[in-house]
Amino acid sequence: MTKSHWVGDVLSGSHDGSEVELKGWVHRSRGSNKIRFVVMRDSTGTVQCVIKRESVGDQVFDELAGALIESSVVLRGTVTPTDREHGHEVQVSSGEVIGPVSAERPFPITESAMAEADGGETEFLLDNRHLYLRTGRMTTMLKIRSSVFGAVHSYFRDRDFIEYQAPNFVAGAVEGGSTLFEVPYFGRKAYLTQSWQLYAEAAMPSLERLYTMAPSFRAEKSRTRRHLTEFWHAEMEIAWGGNADVMNHGEALVRSIAANLLDEREAELSELGRDLDLVSRYADTTYPRMRYDEAIETLQGMGVEVEWGQDLDYSKEKVLTQDFDVPHFLTHYPRIAKPFYHRPDPDDPKYVLCHDLLAPEGYGEIIGGGERTWSEKEILDRIDEEGTPREPYEFYIDIRRYGGVPHGGFGMGVDRVCAWLSGADHIRETIPFPRDSRRVTP
RNA sequence: GCCGACAUAGCUUAGUUGGUGGAGCGGUGGACUGUUAAUCCACAGGUCGCAGGUUCAAGUCCUGCUGUCGGCGCCA
């Protein structure tokens, strides 16, 4: 039952002049009662198949002519090169419908639904996400997504990082408590994890270089093109490394993802209308680093009202990044703006050793990371200074009690990187079944 | 949590100062031997989101509700 031939190979000319058996779905169908053109789709592309009544006989012709859009079919025939639009066609000699589509319930996603969406997403398409997945745009995006995921794994594995898994049910928060999803847990309360980080630090003394790519959950009621409540988080942690080491990995990772996309998915990027020169620039250029103070001065110089000590919200980020043509690192935030696990800068403890990587074109923050507070005294001071209770973090503090070492790591929003590199209008376009504050179905 | 917009056929939509809701796509039937979102003819398909109100009369005006979309705060 496996497939012997693929549409992509027909299109590339590998099967010119030979017999093929194509298995796929009817993308479009048109014709007369003597000749029928079925544009067949499989995961590798679409090809026009020509069915003539005189060649296949009445029974086969009528069966295939009656196959509505998205019916699954098998078509056998000879591949012929052609000057017409597709370059290659299949002259069908036989075939059959495998999974019909009934006229009472035709495939609901029509040209009009697609045309209006234009890469964006209507309520209708979100409601019919399970069917929208098989359209050209989503298929292309999912291939790009797969390459991004593959590039992340390759980057870390090529550098001897160990992939390491943390639990998804957790007892405490990494970020602010208000963004936690609470779930019933046998009469107690548990939460869905927001980050792998705290549990990764526990394995840092064991593995020294570790990474993961896993979902994180944040109950933010954010309704923006950059937010999901369930998003894919690529995180890493290294022992014996400081802020700059971590940042170097962040930059190298993002650049290798861009380079890999150009290598593997140039055609798909072009299909989405992405400017390949931009992606090349993201792969080839060094990402500048700017201290928080410098960013504040720049913003103030632009007339933006911002005070030292404030975290930079998206409106500020947007102004700051509008002139950037590559991602920029922002480093050394004031310690009052960041949580306790960020290590204060020994040169000036007003600041912490951290960094955010801001993507250009308004795609926002794609990486957040830094050096961890690693001595027992320092971590206890910072927890108390924040007014955070110690109890839930005892296991985390223990890591410092038994041979603490300098270490650090970052988290990268994989879906955001997909959105940015593909030029998507909305992060939702990059994930099969997006989850946000108002939608958990389908 | 806050601000804004929208809701008409399966889809995309038109609908004027309030006066018997139209079209394109998709579907059905028919015509057509090379179509490219095929074309042409015909047909079917509507609780105008829900509930009230104003009016002789509401898709249209008012109020409430629901849902969705966009944005902010927060973040990756």
Short mmCIF file of C-alpha atoms (C1' of nucleotides) in Angstrom, two decimals:
data_model
loop_
_atom_site.label_atom_id
_atom_site.label_comp_id
_atom_site.label_asym_id
_atom_site.label_seq_id
_atom_site.Cartn_x
_atom_site.Cartn_y
_atom_site.Cartn_z
CA MET A 1 0.00 0.00 0.00
CA THR A 2 2.98 2.34 0.22
CA LYS A 3 3.58 4.93 -2.45
CA SER A 4 5.90 4.28 -5.33
CA HIS A 5 5.80 7.74 -6.91
CA TRP A 6 5.64 11.30 -5.68
CA VAL A 7 4.28 14.38 -7.36
CA GLY A 8 7.45 16.31 -6.56
CA ASP A 9 9.50 13.86 -8.63
CA VAL A 10 7.06 14.15 -11.51
CA LEU A 11 7.46 17.93 -11.40
CA SER A 12 11.25 17.72 -11.34
CA GLY A 13 11.17 15.61 -14.52
CA SER A 14 12.51 12.40 -12.97
CA HIS A 15 9.65 10.37 -14.38
CA ASP A 16 9.32 11.90 -17.87
CA GLY A 17 8.15 9.28 -20.30
CA SER A 18 7.57 6.62 -17.68
CA GLU A 19 4.57 5.07 -16.05
CA VAL A 20 3.67 6.30 -12.57
CA GLU A 21 1.07 5.50 -9.96
CA LEU A 22 0.18 8.65 -8.06
CA LYS A 23 -1.72 8.62 -4.78
CA GLY A 24 -3.11 11.83 -3.46
CA TRP A 25 -6.03 14.22 -3.26
CA VAL A 26 -8.02 16.18 -5.82
CA HIS A 27 -6.92 19.78 -5.57
CA ARG A 28 -9.04 21.10 -8.44
CA SER A 29 -11.04 19.42 -11.21
CA ARG A 30 -12.43 20.81 -14.44
CA GLY A 31 -13.27 19.70 -17.94
CA SER A 32 -15.89 18.47 -20.36
CA ASN A 33 -17.62 15.13 -20.76
CA LYS A 34 -14.81 13.91 -23.00
CA ILE A 35 -11.74 15.22 -21.19
CA ARG A 36 -11.09 15.92 -17.54
CA PHE A 37 -8.25 17.79 -15.87
CA VAL A 38 -7.63 16.73 -12.30
CA VAL A 39 -5.00 18.71 -10.45
CA MET A 40 -3.72 16.20 -7.95
CA ARG A 41 -1.97 17.09 -4.72
CA ASP A 42 0.29 15.14 -2.46
CA SER A 43 2.69 16.32 0.23
CA THR A 44 5.30 17.18 -2.37
CA GLY A 45 3.28 19.34 -4.77
CA THR A 46 0.47 19.43 -7.32
CA VAL A 47 0.39 18.13 -10.86
CA GLN A 48 -2.22 18.19 -13.60
CA CYS A 49 -3.52 14.79 -14.67
CA VAL A 50 -5.35 14.49 -17.98
CA ILE A 51 -8.16 11.95 -18.18
CA LYS A 52 -9.72 11.24 -21.58
CA ARG A 53 -12.93 9.26 -21.87
CA GLU A 54 -11.67 7.45 -24.95
CA SER A 55 -8.52 6.36 -23.09
CA VAL A 56 -9.95 5.18 -19.79
CA GLY A 57 -13.48 4.10 -20.70
CA ASP A 58 -16.84 5.34 -19.44
CA GLN A 59 -16.76 3.75 -16.01
CA VAL A 60 -13.37 5.09 -14.91
CA PHE A 61 -14.00 8.46 -16.54
CA ASP A 62 -17.30 8.98 -14.78
CA GLU A 63 -15.91 7.82 -11.44
CA LEU A 64 -12.94 10.20 -11.62
CA ALA A 65 -14.96 13.06 -13.07
CA GLY A 66 -17.27 12.75 -10.07
CA ALA A 67 -14.43 13.10 -7.55
CA LEU A 68 -15.04 16.36 -5.67
CA ILE A 69 -12.29 18.54 -4.26
CA GLU A 70 -10.25 16.72 -1.58
CA SER A 71 -11.39 13.25 -2.63
CA SER A 72 -8.48 10.86 -2.37
CA VAL A 73 -7.61 9.10 -5.62
CA VAL A 74 -5.10 6.83 -7.26
CA LEU A 75 -4.18 7.74 -10.82
CA ARG A 76 -1.92 5.71 -13.10
CA GLY A 77 -0.48 6.94 -16.35
CA THR A 78 2.45 8.26 -18.32
CA VAL A 79 4.33 11.43 -17.47
CA THR A 80 4.71 13.79 -20.41
CA PRO A 81 6.62 17.06 -20.46
CA THR A 82 4.48 19.95 -21.64
CA ASP A 83 4.87 23.60 -22.53
CA ARG A 84 1.79 24.39 -20.51
CA GLU A 85 1.71 25.82 -17.02
CA HIS A 86 2.78 22.82 -14.97
CA GLY A 87 5.71 21.68 -17.10
CA HIS A 88 4.77 18.04 -16.60
CA GLU A 89 1.46 16.25 -16.90
CA VAL A 90 0.20 12.75 -16.36
CA GLN A 91 -1.78 11.14 -19.21
CA VAL A 92 -4.04 8.91 -17.15
CA SER A 93 -4.68 5.34 -18.26
CA SER A 94 -6.51 4.09 -15.17
CA GLY A 95 -7.45 5.14 -11.70
CA GLU A 96 -10.01 5.07 -8.93
CA VAL A 97 -11.47 7.05 -6.09
CA ILE A 98 -10.28 5.81 -2.69
CA GLY A 99 -12.03 8.17 -0.28
CA PRO A 100 -14.90 10.06 -1.88
CA VAL A 101 -16.24 13.44 -0.79
CA SER A 102 -20.01 13.63 -0.74
CA ALA A 103 -21.90 16.38 -2.53
CA GLU A 104 -24.02 16.89 0.59
CA ARG A 105 -20.85 17.96 2.41
CA PRO A 106 -18.37 19.36 -0.09
CA PHE A 107 -14.95 20.48 1.16
CA PRO A 108 -15.76 23.73 2.95
CA ILE A 109 -12.56 25.64 2.27
CA THR A 110 -13.19 27.30 -1.07
CA GLU A 111 -11.18 29.72 -3.12
CA SER A 112 -13.16 32.57 -1.64
CA ALA A 113 -12.29 31.52 1.91
CA MET A 114 -8.62 31.38 1.00
CA ALA A 115 -8.56 34.56 -1.06
CA GLU A 116 -10.01 36.63 1.72
CA ALA A 117 -7.62 35.19 4.30
CA ASP A 118 -4.57 36.03 2.18
CA GLY A 119 -2.22 34.45 4.67
CA GLY A 120 -4.11 35.90 7.58
CA GLU A 121 -6.72 33.87 9.31
CA THR A 122 -10.45 34.24 9.49
CA GLU A 123 -12.68 32.81 12.18
CA PHE A 124 -13.91 30.28 9.65
CA LEU A 125 -10.43 29.04 8.85
CA LEU A 126 -9.56 28.82 12.53
CA ASP A 127 -12.74 26.82 13.17
CA ASN A 128 -11.79 24.52 10.30
CA ARG A 129 -8.11 24.36 11.15
CA HIS A 130 -8.08 20.57 10.75
CA LEU A 131 -9.01 21.05 7.08
CA TYR A 132 -7.05 24.26 6.55
CA LEU A 133 -3.86 22.32 7.35
CA ARG A 134 -3.98 20.63 3.95
CA THR A 135 -4.02 23.87 1.97
CA GLY A 136 -0.90 25.09 0.25
CA ARG A 137 -0.02 27.88 2.61
CA MET A 138 -0.24 25.80 5.77
CA THR A 139 1.62 22.90 4.17
CA THR A 140 4.43 25.26 3.23
CA MET A 141 4.52 26.81 6.69
CA LEU A 142 4.62 23.40 8.39
CA LYS A 143 7.61 22.41 6.25
CA ILE A 144 9.41 25.58 7.28
CA ARG A 145 8.51 24.90 10.90
CA SER A 146 9.93 21.39 10.65
CA SER A 147 13.21 22.78 9.33
CA VAL A 148 13.42 25.29 12.18
CA PHE A 149 12.90 22.51 14.71
CA GLY A 150 15.45 20.34 12.95
CA ALA A 151 17.99 23.16 12.95
CA VAL A 152 17.62 23.67 16.70
CA HIS A 153 18.26 20.00 17.42
CA SER A 154 21.22 19.95 15.03
CA TYR A 155 22.76 23.07 16.52
CA PHE A 156 22.81 21.68 20.04
CA ARG A 157 23.61 18.07 19.21
CA ASP A 158 26.49 19.10 16.95
CA ARG A 159 27.95 20.84 19.99
CA ASP A 160 27.56 17.89 22.35
CA PHE A 161 24.58 19.24 24.23
CA ILE A 162 22.40 16.59 25.86
CA GLU A 163 18.65 16.76 25.30
CA TYR A 164 16.98 16.73 28.68
CA GLN A 165 13.29 16.67 29.68
CA ALA A 166 11.66 18.52 32.55
CA PRO A 167 8.17 17.84 33.95
CA ASN A 168 5.18 19.70 32.54
CA PHE A 169 3.24 19.50 35.82
CA VAL A 170 4.99 21.73 38.32
CA ALA A 171 4.36 23.17 41.75
CA GLY A 172 5.77 26.67 41.32
CA ALA A 173 6.33 29.50 38.91
CA VAL A 174 9.28 30.80 36.96
CA GLU A 175 7.60 33.99 35.90
CA GLY A 176 4.89 35.92 37.71
CA GLY A 177 2.24 33.74 39.34
CA SER A 178 -0.65 35.35 37.52
CA THR A 179 0.29 33.70 34.25
CA LEU A 180 0.15 30.14 35.56
CA PHE A 181 -2.39 27.61 34.34
CA GLU A 182 -3.75 25.87 37.38
CA VAL A 183 -4.80 22.24 36.99
CA PRO A 184 -6.48 19.95 39.51
CA TYR A 185 -4.05 17.29 40.67
CA PHE A 186 -5.63 14.56 42.82
CA GLY A 187 -7.10 17.00 45.29
CA ARG A 188 -4.15 19.35 45.13
CA LYS A 189 -3.25 22.15 42.77
CA ALA A 190 -0.57 21.83 40.15
CA TYR A 191 0.46 24.14 37.35
CA LEU A 192 1.53 23.72 33.76
CA THR A 193 5.16 24.59 33.33
CA GLN A 194 6.18 27.99 32.03
CA SER A 195 9.78 27.04 31.49
CA TRP A 196 12.18 24.14 31.64
CA GLN A 197 14.82 26.29 33.26
CA LEU A 198 14.59 25.59 36.98
CA TYR A 199 14.58 21.83 36.45
CA ALA A 200 17.36 22.15 33.90
CA GLU A 201 19.54 23.88 36.45
CA ALA A 202 19.12 20.81 38.65
CA ALA A 203 20.72 18.68 35.94
CA MET A 204 23.37 21.25 35.05
CA PRO A 205 25.94 19.71 37.46
CA SER A 206 25.28 16.36 35.83
CA LEU A 207 25.17 17.11 32.11
CA GLU A 208 26.90 20.51 31.96
CA ARG A 209 25.53 21.32 28.50
CA LEU A 210 21.84 20.60 28.06
CA TYR A 211 18.91 21.71 25.95
CA THR A 212 15.30 20.99 25.23
CA MET A 213 12.53 21.90 22.88
CA ALA A 214 9.16 21.54 24.55
CA PRO A 215 5.89 23.37 25.05
CA SER A 216 5.62 26.05 27.71
CA PHE A 217 2.30 27.36 28.96
CA ARG A 218 1.44 30.89 29.99
CA ALA A 219 -2.02 32.00 30.97
CA GLU A 220 -1.56 35.47 29.55
CA LYS A 221 -4.66 37.04 28.11
CA SER A 222 -2.48 38.55 25.47
CA ARG A 223 -4.16 39.08 22.17
CA THR A 224 -1.32 39.97 19.90
CA ARG A 225 0.33 38.50 16.85
CA ARG A 226 3.25 37.42 19.00
CA HIS A 227 1.50 35.41 21.73
CA LEU A 228 0.23 31.89 22.27
CA THR A 229 -0.80 30.33 25.57
CA GLU A 230 0.94 27.11 24.51
CA PHE A 231 4.18 27.80 22.70
CA TRP A 232 7.30 25.83 21.83
CA HIS A 233 10.26 26.80 23.90
CA ALA A 234 13.86 25.96 22.94
CA GLU A 235 15.93 26.27 26.09
CA MET A 236 19.55 25.60 26.95
CA GLU A 237 21.69 25.67 30.04
CA ILE A 238 25.47 25.52 30.33
CA ALA A 239 27.76 25.07 33.32
CA TRP A 240 30.89 27.19 33.62
CA GLY A 241 29.48 29.84 31.33
CA GLY A 242 28.59 33.49 31.75
CA ASN A 243 26.24 35.94 30.10
CA ALA A 244 28.46 36.45 27.05
CA ASP A 245 28.89 32.71 26.47
CA VAL A 246 25.16 32.17 26.57
CA MET A 247 24.60 35.11 24.26
CA ASN A 248 27.12 33.74 21.78
CA HIS A 249 25.15 30.51 21.63
CA GLY A 250 21.89 32.42 21.17
CA GLU A 251 23.26 34.37 18.26
CA ALA A 252 24.87 31.32 16.67
CA LEU A 253 21.68 29.31 17.07
CA VAL A 254 19.44 31.89 15.46
CA ARG A 255 21.86 32.47 12.63
CA SER A 256 22.19 28.76 11.99
CA ILE A 257 18.40 28.43 11.87
CA ALA A 258 18.25 31.17 9.22
CA ALA A 259 21.09 29.61 7.23
CA ASN A 260 19.47 26.19 7.42
CA LEU A 261 16.16 27.59 6.17
CA LEU A 262 17.86 29.12 3.14
CA ASP A 263 19.49 25.80 2.51
CA GLU A 264 16.44 23.58 2.97
CA ARG A 265 13.41 25.77 2.35
CA GLU A 266 14.30 28.46 -0.13
CA ALA A 267 11.41 27.49 -2.39
CA GLU A 268 8.94 27.50 0.49
CA LEU A 269 10.13 30.91 1.74
CA SER A 270 9.70 32.33 -1.75
CA GLU A 271 6.26 30.77 -2.00
CA LEU A 272 5.27 32.73 1.09
CA GLY A 273 6.65 35.88 -0.48
CA ARG A 274 9.56 36.16 1.94
CA ASP A 275 12.48 38.36 0.83
CA LEU A 276 15.41 35.94 0.77
CA ASP A 277 17.93 38.77 1.07
CA LEU A 278 16.51 39.59 4.48
CA VAL A 279 16.85 36.00 5.64
CA SER A 280 20.42 35.91 4.29
CA ARG A 281 21.23 39.02 6.25
CA TYR A 282 19.86 37.40 9.42
CA ALA A 283 22.12 34.41 8.75
CA ASP A 284 25.29 36.30 7.83
CA THR A 285 25.42 39.41 10.00
CA THR A 286 26.68 39.81 13.54
CA TYR A 287 23.96 40.83 15.99
CA PRO A 288 24.88 44.06 17.78
CA ARG A 289 24.76 44.22 21.58
CA MET A 290 23.43 47.21 23.44
CA ARG A 291 23.26 47.80 27.15
CA TYR A 292 19.92 48.67 28.72
CA ASP A 293 21.21 52.15 29.64
CA GLU A 294 22.13 52.80 26.03
CA ALA A 295 18.66 51.72 24.90
CA ILE A 296 17.06 54.07 27.40
CA GLU A 297 19.23 56.94 26.20
CA THR A 298 18.42 56.14 22.59
CA LEU A 299 14.71 56.11 23.35
CA GLN A 300 14.89 59.34 25.34
CA GLY A 301 16.83 60.85 22.45
CA MET A 302 13.93 59.88 20.19
CA GLY A 303 11.54 61.68 22.48
CA VAL A 304 10.02 58.57 24.02
CA GLU A 305 8.93 58.96 27.63
CA VAL A 306 10.74 56.26 29.53
CA GLU A 307 12.33 56.15 32.95
CA TRP A 308 15.39 54.24 34.03
CA GLY A 309 14.35 51.09 35.87
CA GLN A 310 11.30 50.38 33.75
CA ASP A 311 11.22 47.13 31.85
CA LEU A 312 10.91 47.83 28.16
CA ASP A 313 7.42 47.02 26.94
CA TYR A 314 6.54 46.25 23.38
CA SER A 315 5.72 49.84 22.45
CA LYS A 316 9.26 50.82 23.43
CA GLU A 317 10.81 47.77 21.82
CA LYS A 318 9.01 48.59 18.63
CA VAL A 319 10.37 52.12 18.49
CA LEU A 320 13.83 50.89 19.38
CA THR A 321 13.88 48.12 16.77
CA GLN A 322 12.26 49.99 13.91
CA ASP A 323 15.65 51.07 12.57
CA PHE A 324 17.32 47.72 13.21
CA ASP A 325 17.94 45.57 10.18
CA VAL A 326 19.16 42.56 12.17
CA PRO A 327 18.32 41.24 15.65
CA HIS A 328 19.88 43.17 18.54
CA PHE A 329 20.79 42.03 22.02
CA LEU A 330 19.78 44.18 24.95
CA THR A 331 21.87 43.45 28.02
CA HIS A 332 22.37 44.51 31.64
CA TYR A 333 18.83 45.35 32.75
CA PRO A 334 18.35 46.94 36.18
CA ARG A 335 18.02 44.24 38.80
CA ILE A 336 14.72 45.71 39.97
CA ALA A 337 13.21 44.89 36.58
CA LYS A 338 14.18 41.19 36.56
CA PRO A 339 13.40 38.10 38.69
CA PHE A 340 15.71 36.72 41.39
CA TYR A 341 17.42 34.05 39.33
CA HIS A 342 19.28 36.67 37.26
CA ARG A 343 22.74 37.23 38.65
CA PRO A 344 23.66 40.79 39.69
CA ASP A 345 26.64 42.18 37.81
CA PRO A 346 29.67 42.02 40.16
CA ASP A 347 30.99 45.20 38.52
CA ASP A 348 27.81 47.11 39.28
CA PRO A 349 25.10 45.25 41.22
CA LYS A 350 22.44 47.76 40.08
CA TYR A 351 22.34 45.62 36.95
CA VAL A 352 21.89 41.94 36.24
CA LEU A 353 23.81 39.80 33.76
CA CYS A 354 21.01 39.13 31.32
CA HIS A 355 20.08 39.59 27.71
CA ASP A 356 17.05 39.76 25.44
CA LEU A 357 17.31 39.26 21.71
CA LEU A 358 14.94 41.55 19.85
CA ALA A 359 13.97 40.55 16.33
CA PRO A 360 13.58 43.23 13.68
CA GLU A 361 10.39 43.93 11.69
CA GLY A 362 8.30 44.14 14.86
CA TYR A 363 8.45 40.44 15.71
CA GLY A 364 9.45 41.22 19.28
CA GLU A 365 11.62 39.39 21.75
CA ILE A 366 12.74 35.99 20.52
CA ILE A 367 15.27 35.10 23.23
CA GLY A 368 15.52 35.86 26.91
CA GLY A 369 18.44 34.61 28.92
CA GLY A 370 21.43 35.30 31.09
CA GLU A 371 23.71 34.21 33.86
CA ARG A 372 22.08 32.63 36.92
CA THR A 373 22.49 33.67 40.52
CA TRP A 374 24.67 30.76 41.52
CA SER A 375 25.96 31.19 45.10
CA GLU A 376 23.76 30.26 48.05
CA LYS A 377 24.14 33.61 49.77
CA GLU A 378 23.36 35.59 46.66
CA ILE A 379 20.25 33.59 45.78
CA LEU A 380 18.86 33.84 49.31
CA ASP A 381 19.49 37.59 49.34
CA ARG A 382 17.73 38.06 46.04
CA ILE A 383 14.74 35.89 46.99
CA ASP A 384 14.31 37.81 50.24
CA GLU A 385 14.81 41.13 48.50
CA GLU A 386 11.96 40.26 46.13
CA GLY A 387 9.74 39.10 48.98
CA THR A 388 9.41 35.71 47.31
CA PRO A 389 8.77 32.80 49.70
CA ARG A 390 11.77 30.45 49.95
CA GLU A 391 9.84 27.24 50.46
CA PRO A 392 8.82 26.43 46.87
CA TYR A 393 12.37 27.05 45.73
CA GLU A 394 14.20 24.89 48.27
CA PHE A 395 15.20 22.42 45.57
CA TYR A 396 16.50 25.30 43.48
CA ILE A 397 18.49 26.72 46.38
CA ASP A 398 19.93 23.26 47.07
CA ILE A 399 21.64 23.36 43.69
CA ARG A 400 23.68 26.26 45.13
CA ARG A 401 24.33 24.44 48.41
CA TYR A 402 26.11 21.54 46.75
CA GLY A 403 28.88 22.73 44.53
CA GLY A 404 27.36 25.73 42.83
CA VAL A 405 29.15 26.91 39.73
CA PRO A 406 28.72 29.84 37.35
CA HIS A 407 26.14 28.90 34.75
CA GLY A 408 23.48 30.34 32.53
CA GLY A 409 21.07 29.72 29.72
CA PHE A 410 18.37 31.12 27.52
CA GLY A 411 14.90 30.39 26.22
CA MET A 412 13.92 30.96 22.61
CA GLY A 413 10.35 31.26 21.35
CA VAL A 414 10.46 28.81 18.48
CA ASP A 415 7.09 29.82 17.05
CA ARG A 416 8.16 33.45 17.11
CA VAL A 417 11.31 32.57 15.23
CA CYS A 418 9.19 30.69 12.68
CA ALA A 419 6.90 33.69 12.30
CA TRP A 420 9.78 36.11 11.94
CA LEU A 421 11.88 34.12 9.46
CA SER A 422 8.87 33.19 7.32
CA GLY A 423 7.46 36.70 7.42
CA ALA A 424 4.11 35.52 8.81
CA ASP A 425 1.54 38.13 9.80
CA HIS A 426 0.63 36.24 12.95
CA ILE A 427 2.35 33.66 15.15
CA ARG A 428 -0.79 31.54 14.78
CA GLU A 429 0.09 30.86 11.16
CA THR A 430 3.17 28.94 12.22
CA ILE A 431 1.62 26.28 14.47
CA PRO A 432 -0.92 23.61 13.45
CA PHE A 433 -3.45 24.15 16.24
CA PRO A 434 -2.85 27.52 17.87
CA ARG A 435 -3.94 28.06 21.46
CA ASP A 436 -4.74 31.49 22.79
CA SER A 437 -6.89 32.93 25.54
CA ARG A 438 -10.08 32.56 23.53
CA ARG A 439 -9.52 29.42 21.52
CA VAL A 440 -8.78 25.81 22.45
CA THR A 441 -10.61 24.17 19.54
CA PRO A 442 -10.31 22.40 17.21
"C1'" G B 1 -7.73 43.26 33.45
"C1'" C B 2 -8.32 47.38 29.71
"C1'" C B 3 -9.52 49.70 24.74
"C1'" G B 4 -11.60 49.17 19.75
"C1'" A B 5 -14.19 46.68 15.67
"C1'" C B 6 -17.28 43.09 13.57
"C1'" A B 7 -21.55 39.22 13.21
"C1'" U B 8 -26.27 38.58 6.19
"C1'" A B 9 -26.53 31.26 2.17
"C1'" G B 10 -21.38 26.08 3.43
"C1'" C B 11 -17.53 30.25 2.08
"C1'" U B 12 -16.50 35.62 0.53
"C1'" U B 13 -19.72 39.49 0.56
"C1'" A B 14 -23.61 43.79 -1.53
"C1'" G B 15 -27.81 45.67 0.81
"C1'" U B 16 -28.81 53.66 -0.10
"C1'" U B 17 -33.02 58.39 4.08
"C1'" G B 18 -36.24 51.96 7.82
"C1'" G B 19 -40.52 49.76 2.88
"C1'" U B 20 -41.15 41.74 0.10
"C1'" G B 21 -32.58 40.17 1.03
"C1'" G B 22 -28.80 40.21 -4.32
"C1'" A B 23 -24.09 38.36 -6.35
"C1'" G B 24 -19.44 35.40 -6.89
"C1'" C B 25 -17.30 30.74 -5.15
"C1'" G B 26 -18.74 25.84 -3.64
"C1'" G B 27 -23.02 22.03 -4.77
"C1'" U B 28 -26.84 19.74 -8.27
"C1'" G B 29 -28.67 19.06 -13.57
"C1'" G B 30 -27.33 20.19 -18.66
"C1'" A B 31 -23.73 21.89 -22.92
"C1'" C B 32 -18.61 21.66 -24.42
"C1'" U B 33 -12.19 17.23 -26.88
"C1'" G B 34 -6.68 21.09 -23.85
"C1'" U B 35 -8.78 23.50 -19.35
"C1'" U B 36 -5.50 26.76 -15.74
"C1'" A B 37 -9.83 30.29 -9.98
"C1'" A B 38 -12.13 26.83 -17.28
"C1'" U B 39 -16.52 28.81 -19.76
"C1'" C B 40 -21.97 28.98 -20.84
"C1'" C B 41 -27.40 27.84 -19.30
"C1'" A B 42 -30.63 26.39 -15.33
"C1'" C B 43 -31.75 24.90 -10.21
"C1'" A B 44 -31.35 24.35 -4.95
"C1'" G B 45 -29.56 26.84 -0.74
"C1'" G B 46 -31.33 32.50 4.35
"C1'" U B 47 -34.40 32.09 12.09
"C1'" C B 48 -29.87 38.60 8.45
"C1'" G B 49 -25.60 35.82 15.94
"C1'" C B 50 -29.38 35.71 20.41
"C1'" A B 51 -33.11 38.45 23.48
"C1'" G B 52 -35.79 42.71 24.18
"C1'" G B 53 -37.33 47.77 22.54
"C1'" U B 54 -38.89 51.99 19.05
"C1'" U B 55 -42.13 51.95 14.57
"C1'" C B 56 -47.79 50.95 10.47
"C1'" A B 57 -43.12 48.54 9.00
"C1'" A B 58 -36.31 46.69 11.37
"C1'" G B 59 -30.85 43.12 7.98
"C1'" U B 60 -30.97 48.63 8.68
"C1'" C B 61 -32.38 52.60 14.64
"C1'" C B 62 -31.80 51.75 20.39
"C1'" U B 63 -30.48 48.51 24.82
"C1'" G B 64 -28.56 44.05 26.75
"C1'" C B 65 -26.18 39.37 25.94
"C1'" U B 66 -23.06 35.89 23.31
"C1'" G B 67 -19.21 34.88 19.98
"C1'" U B 68 -15.15 36.28 17.07
"C1'" C B 69 -11.29 39.48 15.44
"C1'" G B 70 -7.60 43.43 16.35
"C1'" G B 71 -4.59 46.03 19.95
"C1'" C B 72 -2.53 47.26 25.08
"C1'" G B 73 -0.38 45.56 29.70
"C1'" C B 74 2.87 40.90 30.39
"C1'" C B 75 6.17 37.99 27.95
"C1'" A B 76 9.29 33.94 24.26
#
